[in-house]
Short mmCIF file of C-alpha atoms (C1' of nucleotides) in Angstrom, two decimals:
data_model
loop_
_atom_site.label_atom_id
_atom_site.label_comp_id
_atom_site.label_asym_id
_atom_site.label_seq_id
_atom_site.Cartn_x
_atom_site.Cartn_y
_atom_site.Cartn_z
CA MET I 3 121.99 105.45 99.61
CA SER I 4 122.62 107.11 96.27
CA GLN I 5 120.27 107.24 93.31
CA LEU I 6 122.11 104.53 91.44
CA ASP I 7 121.78 102.26 94.41
CA THR I 8 118.03 102.69 94.62
CA VAL I 9 117.46 102.12 90.92
CA GLN I 10 119.71 99.08 90.92
CA ARG I 11 118.19 97.59 94.07
CA ILE I 12 114.71 97.94 92.59
CA LEU I 13 115.81 96.30 89.36
CA ASP I 14 117.52 93.46 91.21
CA ALA I 15 114.52 92.74 93.39
CA ALA I 16 112.05 93.09 90.51
CA GLU I 17 114.05 90.76 88.28
CA VAL I 18 114.05 87.99 90.87
CA LEU I 19 110.44 88.42 91.92
CA PHE I 20 109.07 88.75 88.39
CA ALA I 21 110.88 85.56 87.39
CA GLU I 22 109.52 83.73 90.41
CA ARG I 23 105.89 84.86 90.33
CA GLY I 24 105.11 86.74 87.17
CA PHE I 25 104.32 90.39 86.67
CA THR I 26 100.76 90.76 87.87
CA GLU I 27 101.39 88.48 90.82
CA THR I 28 104.26 90.68 92.03
CA SER I 29 103.17 93.91 93.73
CA LEU I 30 105.21 97.06 93.92
CA ARG I 31 105.05 96.79 97.68
CA THR I 32 106.72 93.39 97.58
CA ILE I 33 109.39 94.71 95.25
CA THR I 34 110.17 97.83 97.25
CA SER I 35 110.18 96.08 100.62
CA THR I 36 112.49 93.39 99.22
CA ALA I 37 114.73 96.08 97.79
CA GLY I 38 114.63 98.01 101.04
CA VAL I 39 113.41 101.21 99.41
CA ASN I 40 110.32 103.34 99.71
CA LEU I 41 107.17 102.35 97.81
CA ALA I 42 107.07 105.60 95.86
CA ALA I 43 110.59 105.06 94.54
CA VAL I 44 109.35 102.92 91.65
CA ASN I 45 107.02 105.59 90.33
CA TYR I 46 109.62 108.26 90.95
CA HIS I 47 112.48 106.54 89.13
CA PHE I 48 110.64 104.52 86.50
CA GLY I 49 107.30 106.26 86.13
CA SER I 50 105.07 103.25 86.37
CA LYS I 51 105.07 99.51 86.91
CA LYS I 52 104.93 98.89 83.15
CA GLU I 53 108.07 100.92 82.63
CA LEU I 54 109.78 99.05 85.46
CA ILE I 55 108.99 95.76 83.70
CA GLN I 56 110.46 97.11 80.48
CA ALA I 57 113.55 98.35 82.33
CA VAL I 58 114.11 94.88 83.78
CA PHE I 59 114.10 93.40 80.29
CA GLU I 60 116.18 96.17 78.84
CA ARG I 61 118.92 95.58 81.39
CA PHE I 62 119.69 92.07 80.21
CA LEU I 63 118.40 92.10 76.63
CA THR I 64 120.58 95.01 75.52
CA PRO I 65 123.94 93.44 76.48
CA PHE I 66 122.71 90.07 75.27
CA THR I 67 121.70 91.22 71.81
CA THR I 68 124.80 93.35 71.31
CA SER I 69 126.99 90.36 72.22
CA LEU I 70 124.95 88.14 69.94
CA ASP I 71 125.24 90.60 67.07
CA ALA I 72 129.00 90.79 67.52
CA GLU I 73 129.27 87.01 67.64
CA LEU I 74 127.19 86.62 64.49
CA ALA I 75 129.31 89.19 62.68
CA ARG I 76 132.46 87.37 63.77
CA LEU I 77 131.09 84.06 62.49
CA ALA I 78 130.04 85.58 59.19
CA THR I 79 133.54 86.85 58.36
CA GLU I 80 135.46 83.93 59.80
CA GLU I 81 134.30 81.10 57.58
CA GLY I 82 132.75 80.72 54.19
CA SER I 83 129.61 78.81 55.12
CA LEU I 84 127.80 79.11 58.41
CA GLN I 85 127.50 75.92 60.37
CA LEU I 86 124.31 75.29 62.28
CA ASP I 87 126.10 73.99 65.34
CA ASP I 88 128.26 77.08 65.49
CA LEU I 89 125.25 79.35 65.34
CA LEU I 90 123.40 77.61 68.11
CA GLN I 91 126.48 77.33 70.24
CA SER I 92 127.08 81.03 69.73
CA LEU I 93 123.60 81.75 70.93
CA TYR I 94 124.02 79.61 74.02
CA ARG I 95 127.56 80.70 74.77
CA VAL I 96 126.69 84.36 74.51
CA ALA I 97 123.61 83.94 76.69
CA LEU I 98 125.51 82.04 79.35
CA ALA I 99 128.79 83.90 79.40
CA GLY I 100 127.30 87.35 79.12
CA LEU I 101 125.00 86.88 82.04
CA ALA I 102 127.33 84.85 84.19
CA SER I 103 129.95 87.59 83.93
CA GLN I 104 127.44 89.96 85.50
CA GLY I 105 126.75 87.51 88.28
CA ARG I 106 123.18 87.05 87.05
CA ASP I 107 121.38 83.75 86.74
CA PRO I 108 120.91 82.59 83.13
CA LYS I 109 117.90 80.52 84.18
CA ARG I 110 116.21 83.68 85.37
CA PHE I 111 116.93 85.17 81.97
CA MET I 112 115.10 82.30 80.29
CA ARG I 113 112.29 82.38 82.78
CA LEU I 114 111.72 86.06 82.07
CA LEU I 115 111.85 85.45 78.34
CA GLY I 116 109.22 82.76 78.75
CA LEU I 117 107.06 85.13 80.75
CA ALA I 118 107.43 87.81 78.10
CA TYR I 119 105.94 85.43 75.60
CA THR I 120 103.23 83.78 77.63
CA GLN I 121 101.96 86.54 79.91
CA SER I 122 99.87 88.66 77.63
CA GLN I 123 101.41 92.06 78.63
CA GLY I 124 100.94 93.61 75.20
CA HIS I 125 103.14 96.59 76.07
CA LEU I 126 106.08 94.31 76.83
CA ARG I 127 105.82 92.39 73.58
CA ARG I 128 105.67 95.64 71.67
CA PHE I 129 108.64 97.00 73.58
CA ILE I 130 110.78 93.93 72.89
CA VAL I 131 109.85 93.67 69.24
CA SER I 132 110.53 97.33 68.56
CA ARG I 133 113.77 97.31 70.51
CA TYR I 134 115.29 93.95 69.69
CA GLY I 135 113.42 92.85 66.57
CA ASP I 136 116.41 93.59 64.35
CA SER I 137 118.75 91.35 66.34
CA TYR I 138 116.18 88.60 66.27
CA ARG I 139 115.76 88.89 62.52
CA ARG I 140 119.53 88.88 62.01
CA PHE I 141 119.88 85.68 64.00
CA ALA I 142 116.93 84.06 62.23
CA GLY I 143 118.43 85.10 58.90
CA SER I 144 121.77 83.56 59.72
CA LEU I 145 120.04 80.37 60.74
CA ALA I 146 118.00 80.38 57.55
CA THR I 147 121.05 80.70 55.29
CA ALA I 148 122.55 77.70 57.08
CA LEU I 149 119.45 75.72 56.07
CA PRO I 150 119.09 76.48 52.37
CA HIS I 151 117.15 73.31 51.55
CA VAL I 152 114.31 74.06 53.99
CA ASP I 153 111.46 76.13 52.60
CA PRO I 154 110.86 79.41 54.46
CA VAL I 155 107.54 78.56 56.05
CA THR I 156 108.76 75.22 57.36
CA PHE I 157 111.92 76.91 58.57
CA TYR I 158 110.05 79.54 60.55
CA TRP I 159 107.74 77.05 62.15
CA ARG I 160 110.75 74.98 63.14
CA LEU I 161 112.42 78.10 64.49
CA TYR I 162 109.43 78.62 66.76
CA PHE I 163 109.52 74.95 67.72
CA MET I 164 113.15 75.39 68.68
CA LEU I 165 112.50 78.60 70.60
CA GLY I 166 109.64 76.87 72.39
CA ALA I 167 111.78 73.91 73.34
CA THR I 168 114.52 76.23 74.59
CA VAL I 169 112.50 78.78 76.48
CA PHE I 170 110.07 76.29 77.93
CA SER I 171 112.58 73.73 79.17
CA LEU I 172 115.15 76.22 80.43
CA SER I 173 112.63 78.47 82.12
CA SER I 174 111.40 75.44 84.04
CA PHE I 175 114.92 74.13 84.47
CA ASP I 176 114.89 73.92 88.25
CA ALA I 177 111.57 72.10 88.37
CA ILE I 178 112.53 69.61 85.66
CA GLU I 179 115.96 69.06 87.17
CA ALA I 180 114.40 68.33 90.55
CA ILE I 181 112.12 65.70 89.03
CA LEU I 182 114.94 63.97 87.18
CA ARG I 183 117.17 64.07 90.23
CA GLU I 184 114.44 62.44 92.28
CA ASP I 185 113.63 59.78 89.71
CA PHE I 186 117.11 58.94 88.46
CA GLY I 187 119.46 60.48 90.97
CA ALA I 188 121.12 62.24 88.08
CA GLU I 189 122.01 65.88 88.47
CA SER I 190 121.97 68.10 85.41
CA SER I 191 123.81 71.36 85.11
CA LEU I 192 122.66 74.11 82.81
CA GLU I 193 125.69 73.50 80.60
CA GLU I 194 124.88 69.81 80.29
CA THR I 195 121.29 70.59 79.42
CA LEU I 196 122.39 73.00 76.71
CA ALA I 197 124.73 70.28 75.45
CA ARG I 198 121.67 68.04 75.17
CA LEU I 199 119.50 70.77 73.70
CA ALA I 200 121.87 71.83 70.93
CA PRO I 201 121.97 68.52 69.00
CA ALA I 202 118.24 68.04 69.58
CA ALA I 203 117.57 71.47 68.09
CA VAL I 204 119.87 70.77 65.15
CA ALA I 205 118.07 67.49 64.49
CA MET I 206 114.74 69.27 64.52
CA LEU I 207 115.88 72.04 62.20
CA THR I 208 117.54 69.69 59.74
CA ALA I 209 114.87 66.99 59.74
CA PRO I 210 113.86 65.90 56.23
CA VAL I 211 110.88 67.89 54.98
CA PRO I 212 108.07 65.47 54.12
CA THR I 213 106.91 65.96 50.54
CA GLU I 214 103.32 67.11 50.12
CA GLY I 215 102.26 64.41 47.73
CA GLY I 216 103.21 61.62 50.13
CA MET V 29 67.97 79.63 83.50
CA SER V 30 68.65 76.33 85.22
CA GLN V 31 71.62 75.49 87.40
CA LEU V 32 73.37 73.58 84.64
CA ASP V 33 73.09 76.58 82.39
CA THR V 34 74.76 78.89 84.88
CA VAL V 35 77.65 76.54 85.61
CA GLN V 36 78.23 75.93 81.93
CA ARG V 37 78.02 79.59 81.00
CA ILE V 38 80.58 80.45 83.66
CA LEU V 39 82.93 77.70 82.47
CA ASP V 40 82.55 78.78 78.85
CA ALA V 41 83.29 82.41 79.59
CA ALA V 42 86.14 81.61 81.97
CA GLU V 43 87.77 79.26 79.47
CA VAL V 44 87.85 81.90 76.75
CA LEU V 45 88.90 84.76 79.00
CA PHE V 46 91.58 82.80 80.85
CA ALA V 47 93.09 81.70 77.54
CA GLU V 48 93.07 85.26 76.25
CA ARG V 49 94.38 87.12 79.29
CA GLY V 50 95.61 84.68 81.92
CA PHE V 51 94.18 83.94 85.33
CA THR V 52 95.17 86.92 87.45
CA GLU V 53 94.37 89.33 84.65
CA THR V 54 90.81 88.03 84.40
CA SER V 55 88.48 89.21 87.16
CA LEU V 56 85.40 87.37 88.33
CA ARG V 57 83.37 90.40 87.36
CA THR V 58 84.54 90.15 83.77
CA ILE V 59 83.74 86.45 83.73
CA THR V 60 80.28 86.77 85.23
CA SER V 61 79.27 89.75 83.12
CA THR V 62 80.45 87.93 79.98
CA ALA V 63 78.53 84.86 81.04
CA GLY V 64 75.47 86.94 81.87
CA VAL V 65 75.20 85.68 85.41
CA ASN V 66 75.45 87.24 88.84
CA LEU V 67 78.86 87.90 90.38
CA ALA V 68 78.15 85.69 93.39
CA ALA V 69 77.39 82.71 91.17
CA VAL V 70 81.07 81.76 90.89
CA ASN V 71 81.56 81.48 94.63
CA TYR V 72 78.19 79.76 95.00
CA HIS V 73 78.80 77.08 92.38
CA PHE V 74 82.56 76.67 92.51
CA GLY V 75 83.56 77.95 95.93
CA SER V 76 86.41 80.20 94.88
CA LYS V 77 88.29 81.51 91.87
CA LYS V 78 90.98 78.87 92.31
CA GLU V 79 88.40 76.10 92.14
CA LEU V 80 86.90 77.69 89.05
CA ILE V 81 90.31 77.60 87.39
CA GLN V 82 90.66 73.94 88.28
CA ALA V 83 87.16 73.21 86.97
CA VAL V 84 88.02 74.80 83.63
CA PHE V 85 91.01 72.49 83.29
CA GLU V 86 89.11 69.47 84.54
CA ARG V 87 86.47 69.93 81.87
CA PHE V 88 88.85 69.39 78.98
CA LEU V 89 91.67 67.42 80.57
CA THR V 90 89.45 64.58 81.77
CA PRO V 91 88.00 63.66 78.36
CA PHE V 92 91.39 64.27 76.76
CA THR V 93 93.32 61.94 79.05
CA THR V 94 90.68 59.21 78.95
CA SER V 95 90.74 59.31 75.15
CA LEU V 96 94.52 59.29 75.18
CA ASP V 97 94.61 56.34 77.57
CA ALA V 98 92.23 54.39 75.37
CA GLU V 99 94.25 55.20 72.27
CA LEU V 100 97.49 54.10 73.93
CA ALA V 101 95.87 50.86 75.08
CA ARG V 102 94.63 50.23 71.55
CA LEU V 103 98.09 50.83 70.12
CA ALA V 104 99.72 48.56 72.69
CA THR V 105 97.58 45.56 71.78
CA GLU V 106 97.43 46.19 68.04
CA GLU V 107 101.05 45.82 67.07
CA GLY V 108 104.10 44.24 68.52
CA SER V 109 106.38 47.24 68.68
CA LEU V 110 105.23 50.81 69.23
CA GLN V 111 106.15 53.22 66.48
CA LEU V 112 107.09 56.73 67.46
CA ASP V 113 105.08 58.33 64.68
CA ASP V 114 101.99 56.43 65.74
CA LEU V 115 102.33 57.60 69.32
CA LEU V 116 102.71 61.23 68.43
CA GLN V 117 99.94 61.10 65.88
CA SER V 118 97.72 59.49 68.50
CA LEU V 119 98.43 62.34 70.83
CA TYR V 120 97.65 64.95 68.23
CA ARG V 121 94.65 63.17 66.78
CA VAL V 122 93.08 62.64 70.19
CA ALA V 123 93.67 66.24 71.17
CA LEU V 124 92.21 67.59 67.96
CA ALA V 125 89.30 65.21 67.43
CA GLY V 126 88.22 65.10 71.05
CA LEU V 127 87.99 68.85 71.37
CA ALA V 128 86.66 69.56 67.92
CA SER V 129 83.77 67.16 68.53
CA GLN V 130 82.77 69.33 71.49
CA GLY V 131 82.92 72.43 69.38
CA ARG V 132 85.86 73.72 71.42
CA ASP V 133 88.96 75.34 70.04
CA PRO V 134 92.06 73.12 70.25
CA LYS V 135 94.24 76.20 70.20
CA ARG V 136 92.56 77.38 73.37
CA PHE V 137 93.35 74.02 74.86
CA MET V 138 97.04 74.50 74.13
CA ARG V 139 97.00 78.07 75.30
CA LEU V 140 95.56 76.99 78.64
CA LEU V 141 98.09 74.19 78.93
CA GLY V 142 100.83 76.72 78.34
CA LEU V 143 99.40 79.00 80.99
CA ALA V 144 99.22 76.11 83.43
CA TYR V 145 102.94 75.66 83.05
CA THR V 146 104.13 79.23 82.90
CA GLN V 147 101.82 81.09 85.27
CA SER V 148 103.07 80.01 88.64
CA GLN V 149 99.67 79.13 90.16
CA GLY V 150 101.03 76.40 92.43
CA HIS V 151 97.59 75.07 93.22
CA LEU V 152 96.88 74.42 89.55
CA ARG V 153 100.10 72.54 88.96
CA ARG V 154 99.41 70.40 92.01
CA PHE V 155 95.86 69.78 90.85
CA ILE V 156 96.93 68.70 87.37
CA VAL V 157 99.79 66.51 88.56
CA SER V 158 97.68 64.72 91.14
CA ARG V 159 94.75 64.28 88.76
CA TYR V 160 96.43 63.52 85.46
CA GLY V 161 99.94 62.50 86.42
CA ASP V 162 99.20 58.84 85.74
CA SER V 163 98.09 59.48 82.19
CA TYR V 164 101.16 61.60 81.59
CA ARG V 165 103.46 58.90 82.93
CA ARG V 166 101.74 56.27 80.81
CA PHE V 167 102.27 58.32 77.68
CA ALA V 168 105.86 59.09 78.60
CA GLY V 169 106.43 55.40 79.29
CA SER V 170 105.05 54.39 75.91
CA LEU V 171 107.27 56.94 74.26
CA ALA V 172 110.28 55.71 76.23
CA THR V 173 109.79 52.08 75.19
CA ALA V 174 109.70 53.23 71.58
CA LEU V 175 113.15 54.76 72.13
CA PRO V 176 115.11 51.95 73.78
CA HIS V 177 118.50 53.22 72.68
CA VAL V 178 118.14 56.62 74.38
CA ASP V 179 119.27 56.78 78.00
CA PRO V 180 116.52 57.81 80.46
CA VAL V 181 117.86 61.20 81.41
CA THR V 182 118.42 62.26 77.82
CA PHE V 183 115.01 60.91 76.94
CA TYR V 184 113.24 62.93 79.63
CA TRP V 185 115.01 66.12 78.72
CA ARG V 186 114.04 65.56 75.10
CA LEU V 187 110.49 64.88 76.21
CA TYR V 188 110.43 68.29 77.84
CA PHE V 189 112.00 69.83 74.74
CA MET V 190 109.20 68.29 72.71
CA LEU V 191 106.50 69.43 75.11
CA GLY V 192 107.99 72.90 75.07
CA ALA V 193 108.02 73.05 71.30
CA THR V 194 104.43 71.84 71.18
CA VAL V 195 102.87 73.90 73.92
CA PHE V 196 104.80 77.05 73.11
CA SER V 197 104.22 77.10 69.36
CA LEU V 198 100.62 75.96 69.46
CA SER V 199 99.62 78.24 72.30
CA SER V 200 100.92 81.14 70.25
CA PHE V 201 99.56 79.67 67.04
CA ASP V 202 97.46 82.65 66.00
CA ALA V 203 100.26 85.14 66.57
CA ILE V 204 102.85 83.07 64.71
CA GLU V 205 100.45 82.30 61.90
CA ALA V 206 99.70 85.99 61.48
CA ILE V 207 103.40 86.81 61.16
CA LEU V 208 104.03 84.09 58.58
CA ARG V 209 100.94 85.08 56.61
CA GLU V 210 102.14 88.66 56.49
CA ASP V 211 105.72 87.79 55.55
CA PHE V 212 105.10 84.94 53.11
CA GLY V 213 101.41 85.10 52.33
CA ALA V 214 101.20 81.48 53.37
CA GLU V 215 98.30 80.43 55.54
CA SER V 216 98.84 77.60 57.97
CA SER V 217 96.07 75.51 59.46
CA LEU V 218 96.44 73.81 62.79
CA GLU V 219 96.49 70.43 61.04
CA GLU V 220 99.32 71.53 58.74
CA THR V 221 101.28 72.81 61.68
CA LEU V 222 100.87 69.52 63.52
CA ALA V 223 101.99 67.78 60.32
CA ARG V 224 105.13 69.92 60.49
CA LEU V 225 105.56 69.46 64.19
CA ALA V 226 105.31 65.65 64.25
CA PRO V 227 108.37 64.88 62.10
CA ALA V 228 110.33 67.65 63.82
CA ALA V 229 109.53 66.12 67.19
CA VAL V 230 110.47 62.65 65.95
CA ALA V 231 113.77 63.97 64.67
CA MET V 232 114.49 65.57 68.00
CA LEU V 233 113.63 62.47 70.01
CA THR V 234 115.60 60.12 67.78
CA ALA V 235 118.64 62.33 67.29
CA PRO V 236 121.93 60.50 67.86
CA VAL V 237 123.10 60.87 71.45
CA PRO V 238 126.53 62.47 71.48
CA THR V 239 129.00 60.31 73.40
CA GLU V 240 130.47 61.86 76.52
CA GLY V 241 134.06 61.23 75.65
CA GLY V 242 133.79 63.19 72.41
"C1'" DT G 17 47.86 76.69 98.83
"C1'" DG G 18 51.78 76.66 101.98
"C1'" DG G 19 56.28 75.80 102.90
"C1'" DC G 20 60.85 74.41 101.74
"C1'" DG G 21 65.55 73.60 99.46
"C1'" DG G 22 68.05 75.43 95.63
"C1'" DT G 23 69.31 79.34 93.20
"C1'" DT G 24 69.75 84.21 91.98
"C1'" DA G 25 70.07 89.09 93.19
"C1'" DA G 26 71.92 93.45 94.94
"C1'" DA G 27 74.80 95.28 98.16
"C1'" DA G 28 78.44 95.60 101.07
"C1'" DC G 29 82.88 93.82 102.97
"C1'" DA G 30 87.83 94.15 103.97
"C1'" DA G 31 92.06 93.84 101.64
"C1'" DA G 32 95.30 94.87 98.13
"C1'" DC G 33 96.49 97.33 94.26
"C1'" DG G 34 99.10 101.29 91.49
"C1'" DT G 35 99.58 105.91 91.93
"C1'" DT G 36 99.83 110.65 93.84
"C1'" DT G 37 100.67 114.18 97.16
"C1'" DA G 38 103.19 117.06 100.20
"C1'" DA G 39 106.49 117.37 103.56
"C1'" DA G 40 111.10 115.99 105.18
"C1'" DT G 41 115.66 115.01 104.00
"C1'" DT G 42 119.79 114.82 101.42
"C1'" DG G 43 123.32 116.37 98.20
"C1'" DT G 44 125.34 119.82 95.48
"C1'" DT G 45 126.54 124.33 93.85
"C1'" DG G 46 127.38 129.24 94.16
"C1'" DC A 14 126.66 129.06 104.91
"C1'" DA A 15 122.68 129.70 101.99
"C1'" DA A 16 119.82 128.08 98.39
"C1'" DC A 17 118.23 125.20 95.22
"C1'" DA A 18 117.41 120.70 93.01
"C1'" DA A 19 117.14 115.80 93.71
"C1'" DT A 20 115.63 112.27 96.41
"C1'" DT A 21 113.32 109.88 100.15
"C1'" DT A 22 109.58 109.42 103.23
"C1'" DA A 23 104.93 108.73 105.21
"C1'" DA A 24 100.35 109.08 104.26
"C1'" DA A 25 96.51 109.04 101.68
"C1'" DC A 26 94.08 108.64 97.18
"C1'" DG A 27 90.57 106.23 94.34
"C1'" DT A 28 89.94 101.60 92.15
"C1'" DT A 29 89.60 97.07 91.81
"C1'" DT A 30 89.92 92.66 93.68
"C1'" DG A 31 87.74 88.09 95.72
"C1'" DT A 32 84.46 87.01 98.95
"C1'" DT A 33 80.39 87.25 102.06
"C1'" DT A 34 75.92 88.56 103.43
"C1'" DT A 35 71.03 88.96 103.37
"C1'" DA A 36 66.99 89.12 101.06
"C1'" DA A 37 64.32 87.87 97.05
"C1'" DC A 38 62.96 84.52 93.81
"C1'" DC A 39 61.97 80.04 91.75
"C1'" DG A 40 60.20 75.28 91.09
"C1'" DC A 41 58.45 71.43 93.43
"C1'" DC A 42 56.14 68.34 96.68
"C1'" DA A 43 52.86 67.66 100.46
#
DNA sequence: TGGCGGTTAAAACAAACGTTTAAATTGTTG
DNA sequence: CAACAATTTAAACGTTTGTTTTAACCGCCA
């Protein structure tokens, strides 16, 4: 078993287990036994558990943000005015295609993103912001220019509403899908759910801004 | 210090600490030392840490759902047809007023709700569903009847989108507010944010449903 | 006052945690 | 093949965790 194998096996196991149980609830012993490697391998290859967590995020956030950046650049040159639907569909398409091509589960991606936000883990938030903050701001900026009539503060709140709707519903996709399947017998694929989410997000972003005075 | 005092002090400390750090990240020793009581008091009065977590949720979910039920019943008899805005405003008003009257922080309420969803904690999810599932279904049903033209599956997905937007953005309220204040110098109160969230949620729920065929 | 249930207190419990150590093994290079 | 660096292994480290135990304390009623 070569070095690359060990590192990769640890990352694979950690990614799945973190998404299923959270960071604190997943012990290094569970990770290493699942990966079939020695307990000390994590500290040897990554230094600490915190750095392992960051490495898990780095492995899928780096290709994701680079693809997203490229897609945004392509959109910016292609047409004169950015369309909201195009932007959101870019986001979804990049997230889905990029991960699916690696044989990774996009739902796990969303679940981890949700964990990054909700589990305190200050070091992780700092790591993500410092590493991927620029990509995030670029995407938010593109979205903002497609919504010129919405004042900045309202726009940013709605952006967080949209992120919340996305991360929350997709990170719990399996649970929600199971409920709906039981109640209505209707199966939902991830693609279908994104096809439902996109227009809902557009409607939320473009909703008329109520005037202060009434 | 009477028995009631001890139980209450533990619940108060646990509520704050859980909301700040999560369940696993908060030890019983931190809770009891913050509350100024003996370590063994938690196991004596609540039985276990799991039951303490459930008790924290029970303390604010029970008055919340009973108020919500009453408000929904009032709305149902008052007018002929339920208005979407009224329903959402009921939800928000009940959540805010009910908690504020107890001197508790509504943001903490949302933060805990978010944790209940995202931190796996299977026992907590089971506890909440079994205890408050009826209230949830009643509210969802009221919302559904106010949206007769939306097919059930689309409606339920949008309901989860809405819940995600609400829980996610309000549970991170302080962090988001701090960012917006730094970037735009604009302060946002919780009431203002709910006033932004309500129309955005309505827009999302009432968005035109794209037809399958194109 | 004496005793009794309810509560608090200090201490200890075993288990699990992340991390470190030091030896054994492997792979590579001269 | 020899030698050195990289990696894996088993074992132990010290902490921290939730929980339990046993004794002390308290208020109250007979």
